[in-house]
Structures are given as C-alpha cells and as structure tokens.
mmCIF file of C-alpha atoms in Angstrom:
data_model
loop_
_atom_site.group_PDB
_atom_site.id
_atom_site.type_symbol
_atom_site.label_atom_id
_atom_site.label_comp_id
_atom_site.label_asym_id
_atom_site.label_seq_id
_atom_site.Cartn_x
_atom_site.Cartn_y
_atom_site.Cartn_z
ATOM 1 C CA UNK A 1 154.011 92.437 147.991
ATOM 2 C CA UNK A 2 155.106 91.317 151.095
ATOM 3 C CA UNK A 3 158.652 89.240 151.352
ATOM 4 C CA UNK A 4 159.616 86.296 152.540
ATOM 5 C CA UNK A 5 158.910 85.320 156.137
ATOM 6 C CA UNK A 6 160.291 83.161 157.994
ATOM 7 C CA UNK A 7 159.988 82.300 162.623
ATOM 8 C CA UNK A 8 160.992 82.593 164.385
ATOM 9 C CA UNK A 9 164.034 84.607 163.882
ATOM 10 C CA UNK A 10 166.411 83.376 166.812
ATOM 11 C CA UNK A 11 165.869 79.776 168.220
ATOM 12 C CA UNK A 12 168.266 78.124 171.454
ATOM 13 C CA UNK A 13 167.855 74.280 171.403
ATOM 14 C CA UNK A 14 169.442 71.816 173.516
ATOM 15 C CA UNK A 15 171.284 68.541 171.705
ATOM 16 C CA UNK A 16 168.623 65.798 170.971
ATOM 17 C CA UNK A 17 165.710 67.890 170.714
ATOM 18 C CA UNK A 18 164.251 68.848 167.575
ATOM 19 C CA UNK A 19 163.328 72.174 166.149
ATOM 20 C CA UNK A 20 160.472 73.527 163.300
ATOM 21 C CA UNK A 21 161.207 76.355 161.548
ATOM 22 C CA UNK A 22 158.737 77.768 159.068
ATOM 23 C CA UNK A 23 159.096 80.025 156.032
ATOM 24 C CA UNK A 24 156.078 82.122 154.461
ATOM 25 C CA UNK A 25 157.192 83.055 150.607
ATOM 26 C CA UNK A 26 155.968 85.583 148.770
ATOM 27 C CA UNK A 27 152.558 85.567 147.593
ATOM 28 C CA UNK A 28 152.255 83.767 144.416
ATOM 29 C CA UNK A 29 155.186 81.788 144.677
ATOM 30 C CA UNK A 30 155.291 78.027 144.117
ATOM 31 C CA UNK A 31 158.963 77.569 145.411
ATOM 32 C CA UNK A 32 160.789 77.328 148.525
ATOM 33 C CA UNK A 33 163.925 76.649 148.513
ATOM 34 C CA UNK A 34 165.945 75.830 152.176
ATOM 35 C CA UNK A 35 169.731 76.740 152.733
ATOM 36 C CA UNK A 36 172.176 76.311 155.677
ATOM 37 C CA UNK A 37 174.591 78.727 156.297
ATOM 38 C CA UNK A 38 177.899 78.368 158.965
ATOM 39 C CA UNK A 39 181.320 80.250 158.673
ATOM 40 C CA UNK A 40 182.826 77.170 158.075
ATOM 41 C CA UNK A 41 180.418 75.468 155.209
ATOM 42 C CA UNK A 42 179.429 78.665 153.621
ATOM 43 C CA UNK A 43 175.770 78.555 151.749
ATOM 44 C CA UNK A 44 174.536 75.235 151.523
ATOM 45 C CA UNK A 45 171.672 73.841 149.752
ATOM 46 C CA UNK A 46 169.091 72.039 151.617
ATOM 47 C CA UNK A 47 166.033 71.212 150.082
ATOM 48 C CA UNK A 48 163.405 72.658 147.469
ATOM 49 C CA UNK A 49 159.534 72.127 147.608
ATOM 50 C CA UNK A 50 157.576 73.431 144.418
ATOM 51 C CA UNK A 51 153.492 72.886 144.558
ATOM 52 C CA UNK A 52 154.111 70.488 147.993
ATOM 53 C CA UNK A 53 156.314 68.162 145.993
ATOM 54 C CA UNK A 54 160.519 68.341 147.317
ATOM 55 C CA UNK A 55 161.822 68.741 144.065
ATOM 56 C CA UNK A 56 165.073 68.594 144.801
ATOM 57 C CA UNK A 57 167.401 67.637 147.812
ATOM 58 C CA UNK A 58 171.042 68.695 149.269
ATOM 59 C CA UNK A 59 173.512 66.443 151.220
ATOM 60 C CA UNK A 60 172.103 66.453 154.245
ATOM 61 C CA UNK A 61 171.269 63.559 156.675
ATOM 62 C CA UNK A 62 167.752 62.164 157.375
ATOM 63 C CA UNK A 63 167.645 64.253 160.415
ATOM 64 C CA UNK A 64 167.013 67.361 158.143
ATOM 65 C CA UNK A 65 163.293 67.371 156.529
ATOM 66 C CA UNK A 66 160.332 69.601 155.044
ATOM 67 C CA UNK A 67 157.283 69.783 153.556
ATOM 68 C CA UNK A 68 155.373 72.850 151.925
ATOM 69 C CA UNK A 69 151.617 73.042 152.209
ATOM 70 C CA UNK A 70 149.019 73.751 149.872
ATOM 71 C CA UNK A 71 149.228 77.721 150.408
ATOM 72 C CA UNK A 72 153.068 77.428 149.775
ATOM 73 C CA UNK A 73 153.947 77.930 152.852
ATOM 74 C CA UNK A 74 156.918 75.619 154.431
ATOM 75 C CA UNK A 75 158.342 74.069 157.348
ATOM 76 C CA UNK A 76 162.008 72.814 157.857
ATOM 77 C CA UNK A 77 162.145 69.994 160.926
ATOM 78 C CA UNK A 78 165.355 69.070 162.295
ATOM 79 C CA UNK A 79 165.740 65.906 164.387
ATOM 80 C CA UNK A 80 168.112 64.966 167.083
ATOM 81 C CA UNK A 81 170.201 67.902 167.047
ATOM 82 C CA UNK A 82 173.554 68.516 167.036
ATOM 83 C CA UNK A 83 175.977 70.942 167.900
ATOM 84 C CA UNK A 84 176.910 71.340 164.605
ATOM 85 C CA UNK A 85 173.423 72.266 163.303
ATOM 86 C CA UNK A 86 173.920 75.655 164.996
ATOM 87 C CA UNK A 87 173.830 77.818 161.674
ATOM 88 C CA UNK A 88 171.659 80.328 159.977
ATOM 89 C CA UNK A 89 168.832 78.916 157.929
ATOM 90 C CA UNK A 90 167.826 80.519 155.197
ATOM 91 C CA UNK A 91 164.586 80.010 152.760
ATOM 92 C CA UNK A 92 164.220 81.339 149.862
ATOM 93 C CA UNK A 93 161.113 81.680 147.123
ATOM 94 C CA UNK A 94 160.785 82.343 143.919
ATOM 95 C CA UNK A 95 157.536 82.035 141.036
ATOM 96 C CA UNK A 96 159.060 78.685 139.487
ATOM 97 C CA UNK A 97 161.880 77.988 141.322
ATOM 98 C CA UNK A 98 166.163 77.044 140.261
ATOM 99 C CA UNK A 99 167.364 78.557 138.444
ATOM 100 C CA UNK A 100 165.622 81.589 138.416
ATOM 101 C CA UNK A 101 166.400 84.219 141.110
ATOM 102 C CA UNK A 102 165.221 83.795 144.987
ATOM 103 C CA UNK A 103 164.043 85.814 146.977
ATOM 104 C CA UNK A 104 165.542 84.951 150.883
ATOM 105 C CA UNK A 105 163.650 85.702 154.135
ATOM 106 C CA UNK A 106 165.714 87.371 156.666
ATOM 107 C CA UNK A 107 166.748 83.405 158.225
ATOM 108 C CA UNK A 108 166.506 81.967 161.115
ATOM 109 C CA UNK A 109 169.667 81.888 163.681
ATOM 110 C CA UNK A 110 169.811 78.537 165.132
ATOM 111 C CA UNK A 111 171.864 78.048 168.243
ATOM 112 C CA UNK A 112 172.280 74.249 169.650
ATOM 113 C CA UNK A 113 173.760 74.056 172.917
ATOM 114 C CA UNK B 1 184.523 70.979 145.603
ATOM 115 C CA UNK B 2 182.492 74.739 144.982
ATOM 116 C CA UNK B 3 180.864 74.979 141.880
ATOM 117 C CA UNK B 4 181.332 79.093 142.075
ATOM 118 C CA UNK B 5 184.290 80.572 143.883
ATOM 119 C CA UNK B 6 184.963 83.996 144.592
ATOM 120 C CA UNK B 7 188.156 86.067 144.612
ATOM 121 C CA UNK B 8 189.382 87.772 146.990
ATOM 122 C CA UNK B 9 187.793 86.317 149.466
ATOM 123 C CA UNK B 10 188.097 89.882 151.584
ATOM 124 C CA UNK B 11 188.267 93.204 150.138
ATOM 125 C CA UNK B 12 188.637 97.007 152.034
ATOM 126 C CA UNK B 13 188.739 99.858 150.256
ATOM 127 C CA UNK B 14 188.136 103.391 151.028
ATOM 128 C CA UNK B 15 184.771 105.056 150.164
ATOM 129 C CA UNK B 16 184.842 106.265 146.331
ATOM 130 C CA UNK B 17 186.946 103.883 144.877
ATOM 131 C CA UNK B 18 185.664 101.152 142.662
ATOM 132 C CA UNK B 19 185.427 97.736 144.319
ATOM 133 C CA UNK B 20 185.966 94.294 141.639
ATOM 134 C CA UNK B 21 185.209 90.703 142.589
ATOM 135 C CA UNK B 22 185.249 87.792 140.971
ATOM 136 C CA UNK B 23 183.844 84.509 140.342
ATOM 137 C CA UNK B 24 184.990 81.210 138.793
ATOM 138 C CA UNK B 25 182.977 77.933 138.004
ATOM 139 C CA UNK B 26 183.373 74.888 136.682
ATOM 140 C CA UNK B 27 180.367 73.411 134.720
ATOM 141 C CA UNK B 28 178.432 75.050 131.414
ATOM 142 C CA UNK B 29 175.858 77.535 133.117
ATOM 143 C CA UNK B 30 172.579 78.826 132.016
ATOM 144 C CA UNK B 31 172.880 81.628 134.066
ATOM 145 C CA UNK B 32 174.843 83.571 137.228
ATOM 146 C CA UNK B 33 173.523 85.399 140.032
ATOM 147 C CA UNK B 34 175.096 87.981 142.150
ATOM 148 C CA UNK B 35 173.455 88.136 145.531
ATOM 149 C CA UNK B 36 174.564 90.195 148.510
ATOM 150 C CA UNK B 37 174.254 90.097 152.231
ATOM 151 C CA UNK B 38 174.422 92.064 154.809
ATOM 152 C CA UNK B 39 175.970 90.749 157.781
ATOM 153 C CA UNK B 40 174.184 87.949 159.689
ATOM 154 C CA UNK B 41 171.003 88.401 157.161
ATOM 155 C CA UNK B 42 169.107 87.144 154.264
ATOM 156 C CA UNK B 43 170.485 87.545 150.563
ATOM 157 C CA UNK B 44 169.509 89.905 148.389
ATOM 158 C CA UNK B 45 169.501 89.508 144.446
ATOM 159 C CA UNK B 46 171.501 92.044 142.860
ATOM 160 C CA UNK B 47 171.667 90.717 138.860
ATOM 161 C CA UNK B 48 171.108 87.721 136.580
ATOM 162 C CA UNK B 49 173.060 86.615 133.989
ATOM 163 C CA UNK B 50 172.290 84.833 131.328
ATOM 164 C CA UNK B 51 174.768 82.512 129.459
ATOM 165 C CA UNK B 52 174.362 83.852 126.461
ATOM 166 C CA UNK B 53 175.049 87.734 127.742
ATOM 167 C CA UNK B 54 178.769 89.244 128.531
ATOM 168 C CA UNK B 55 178.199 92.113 129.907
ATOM 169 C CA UNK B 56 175.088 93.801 132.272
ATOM 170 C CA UNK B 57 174.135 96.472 134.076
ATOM 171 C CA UNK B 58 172.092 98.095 137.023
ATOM 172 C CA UNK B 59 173.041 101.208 138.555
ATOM 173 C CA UNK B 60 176.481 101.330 140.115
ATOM 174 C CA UNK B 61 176.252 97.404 139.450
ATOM 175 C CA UNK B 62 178.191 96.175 136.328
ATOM 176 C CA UNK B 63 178.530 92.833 135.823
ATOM 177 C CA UNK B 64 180.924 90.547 132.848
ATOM 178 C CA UNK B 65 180.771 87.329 132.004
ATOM 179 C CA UNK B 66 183.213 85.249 130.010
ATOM 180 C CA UNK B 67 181.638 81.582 129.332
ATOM 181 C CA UNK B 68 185.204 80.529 127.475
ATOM 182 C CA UNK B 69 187.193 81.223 130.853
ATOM 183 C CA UNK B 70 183.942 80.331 133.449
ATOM 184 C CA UNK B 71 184.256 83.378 135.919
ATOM 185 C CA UNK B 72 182.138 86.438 135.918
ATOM 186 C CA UNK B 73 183.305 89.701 137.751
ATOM 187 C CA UNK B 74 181.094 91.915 139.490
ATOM 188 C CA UNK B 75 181.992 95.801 139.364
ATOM 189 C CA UNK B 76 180.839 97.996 142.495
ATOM 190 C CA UNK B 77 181.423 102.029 141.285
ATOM 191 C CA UNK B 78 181.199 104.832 143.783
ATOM 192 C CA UNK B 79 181.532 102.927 146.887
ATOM 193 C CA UNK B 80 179.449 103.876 149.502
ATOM 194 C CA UNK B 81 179.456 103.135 153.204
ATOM 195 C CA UNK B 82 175.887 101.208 153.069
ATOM 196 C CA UNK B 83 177.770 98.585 150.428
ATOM 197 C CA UNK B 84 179.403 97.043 152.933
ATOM 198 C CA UNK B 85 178.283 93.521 152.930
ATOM 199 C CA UNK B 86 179.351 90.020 151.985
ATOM 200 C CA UNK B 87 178.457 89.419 148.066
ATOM 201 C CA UNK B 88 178.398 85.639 146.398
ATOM 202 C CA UNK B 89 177.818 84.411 142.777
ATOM 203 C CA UNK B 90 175.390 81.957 142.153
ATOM 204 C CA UNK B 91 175.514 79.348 139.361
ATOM 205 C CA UNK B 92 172.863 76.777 138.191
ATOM 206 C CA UNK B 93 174.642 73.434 137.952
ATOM 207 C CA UNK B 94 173.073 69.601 137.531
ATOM 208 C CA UNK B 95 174.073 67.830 140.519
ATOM 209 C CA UNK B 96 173.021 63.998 140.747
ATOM 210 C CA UNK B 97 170.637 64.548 137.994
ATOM 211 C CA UNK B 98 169.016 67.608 139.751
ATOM 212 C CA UNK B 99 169.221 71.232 138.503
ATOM 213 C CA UNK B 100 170.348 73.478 141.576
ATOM 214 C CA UNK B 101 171.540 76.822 142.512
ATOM 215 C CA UNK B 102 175.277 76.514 144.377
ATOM 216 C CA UNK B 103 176.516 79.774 145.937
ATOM 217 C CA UNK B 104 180.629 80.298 146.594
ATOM 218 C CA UNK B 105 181.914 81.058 149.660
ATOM 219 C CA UNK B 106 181.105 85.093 149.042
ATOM 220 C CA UNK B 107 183.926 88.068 149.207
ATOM 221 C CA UNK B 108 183.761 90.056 152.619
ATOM 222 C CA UNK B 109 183.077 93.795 151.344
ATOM 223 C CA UNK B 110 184.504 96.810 153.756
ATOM 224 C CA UNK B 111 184.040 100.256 152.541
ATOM 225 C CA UNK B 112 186.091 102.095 154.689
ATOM 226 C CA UNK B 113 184.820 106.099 155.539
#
C-alpha cells in the first residue's frame, strides 16, 4: 500500500495570509490525525478527523482548522498567519484511529515570513 | 506539563554499543508507542505496548515497561550508523474528556562511526 501523503512538502507564506495543506492517508484508513511540530513546542496535537467527523481537538486557536472528505482524505487551513506558525506539520493515519499506532506522512515544512 | 518525557534528552555513542532511553508518564495508560524520526521527517512506528505487557521485542528493538513506576525504556542493540535519529514515546492519555496520543519531547540519537 501506498503511505501517507501529504503537499506540498515545503510552503513560504507571508504573515496574514492563509495556507491549505492536505494529507492523503493510507488506503483504507478512516483516521487522520494533524500534529505541529517546532524545536521549541516539540510534537503537538492538532486535530483528528475519523469518517469526516473531528473527533477530537488540540489547543490550538480558531485560526487552525480541517475537515476530511468522504474518501478520507484531509485538509489542514491555517488563517491569518503568524510567525510563530512556522513549524513542521505532520498528519498521520491509522484504520481506527488513537490510540492505535499512526502512520505519519513525510510533513509539510511551513515557513511564515 | 508532558504527559511522556524522555531521558536523556541527547545521547552519542559510538557504533556497536547499546544505546537506552527512557520514558516517564504520568496517567494509567492503555498502551506506549515508540516512534522514531529521522531528522526534519515524518515518524515512524517502531513498537506498541500494551499495558498489560512488560517486556517486547522486534529485532535489535527491546522495549520494558513498568506500569507501577510509569516509564518504559527503549533498548537499541548493535548500533548502527543509519539509527541515528530522534526517537519519542507515545502514551494514550484522556485529556478534557478526549482520548489522545501525547508524544515527549524525543531523545536526540548520534551513533558516532
């Protein structure tokens, strides 16, 4: 089976806009599961979408949202950017989602300037 | 405050030698994860837990776990350049009502040649 995808893989935004990012799991997989990554923060949980639904949700501001269609697939949105959103984004899928084990695309490296 | 934290937070040894790190949480678990990455990429799931297991293995991989003192240790034999990487725990824990997967802040993993 193929792995987790996610685009693109490098992204330079300016502060204020917004940015997609999108995250293909692996076939059969109901979950998605979105982290945010920064020296500083370490691994941090985002959101998790099982069958379209968010199922669960991190401590993140408004500004952060998703959504997973009916093919699984998912899409982060960030709003209003920040310098501070420059990170690594990571999504992760798994068959039924936490606790079981995830399976992480190769992320996304987000760079706000 | 972390749910999982790892000790040492960096580690070098030389290639051969055995390479230990460690993991303490706070809450009752259903499971632990060890995950690795290498550097500036996605995680990869290297062995699951389960609560009600001490002790597991999977090639060079040996993992313990010791519910009564809430850390788990993860045992690298044989180092080898290519294991170079960051590696983090992973432990289910209910947060606001919500069952979620919180990673620690990882140990930094140089094998030196």
């Amino acid at each position: 089976k193929a792995g987790v995808t996610q685009t693109p893989r490098y992204l330079i935004k300016t502060r204020g806009q917004q940015v997609t990012l999108s995250c293909s799991p692996i076939s059969g997989h109901r979950s998605v599961s979105w982290y945010q990554q920064t020296p500083g923060q370490g691994l941090q949980f985002l959101f998790e979408y099982f069958s379209e639904t968010q199922r669960n949700k991190g401590n993140f501001p408004g500004r952060f949202s998703g959504r997973q269609f009916s093919n699984s697939r998912s899409e982060m949105n960030v709003s209003t950017l920040e310098l501070g959103d420059s990170a690594l984004y990571l999504c992760a899928s798994s068959p039924s989602g936490t606790p079981d084990t995830q399976y992480f695309g190769p992320g996304t490296r987000l760079t706000v300037l | 405050s972390q749910q999982g934290e790892e000790d040492p937070q960096a580690l070098s040894i030389q290639e051969g030698e055995n390479a230990t790190m460690n993991c303490s949480y706070k809450t009752s678990i259903n499971n632990l994860q060890w995950y690795r990455q290498n550097s500036g990429r996605g995680l990869v799931h290297l062995i699951l837990i389960r609560s009600n297991e001490r002790e597991k293995h999977s090639g060079r991989l040996r993992v313990t776990l010791d519910t009564s003192k809430k850390s788990s240790s993860l045992l690298i034999t044989a180092s080898r350049a290519a294991d170079t990487a960051s590696y983090f725990c992973a432990t289910d824990a209910i947060i606001q009502g919500a069952q979620k997967l919180v990673f620690g802040q990882g140990t930094r993993l140089t094998i030196n040649p």
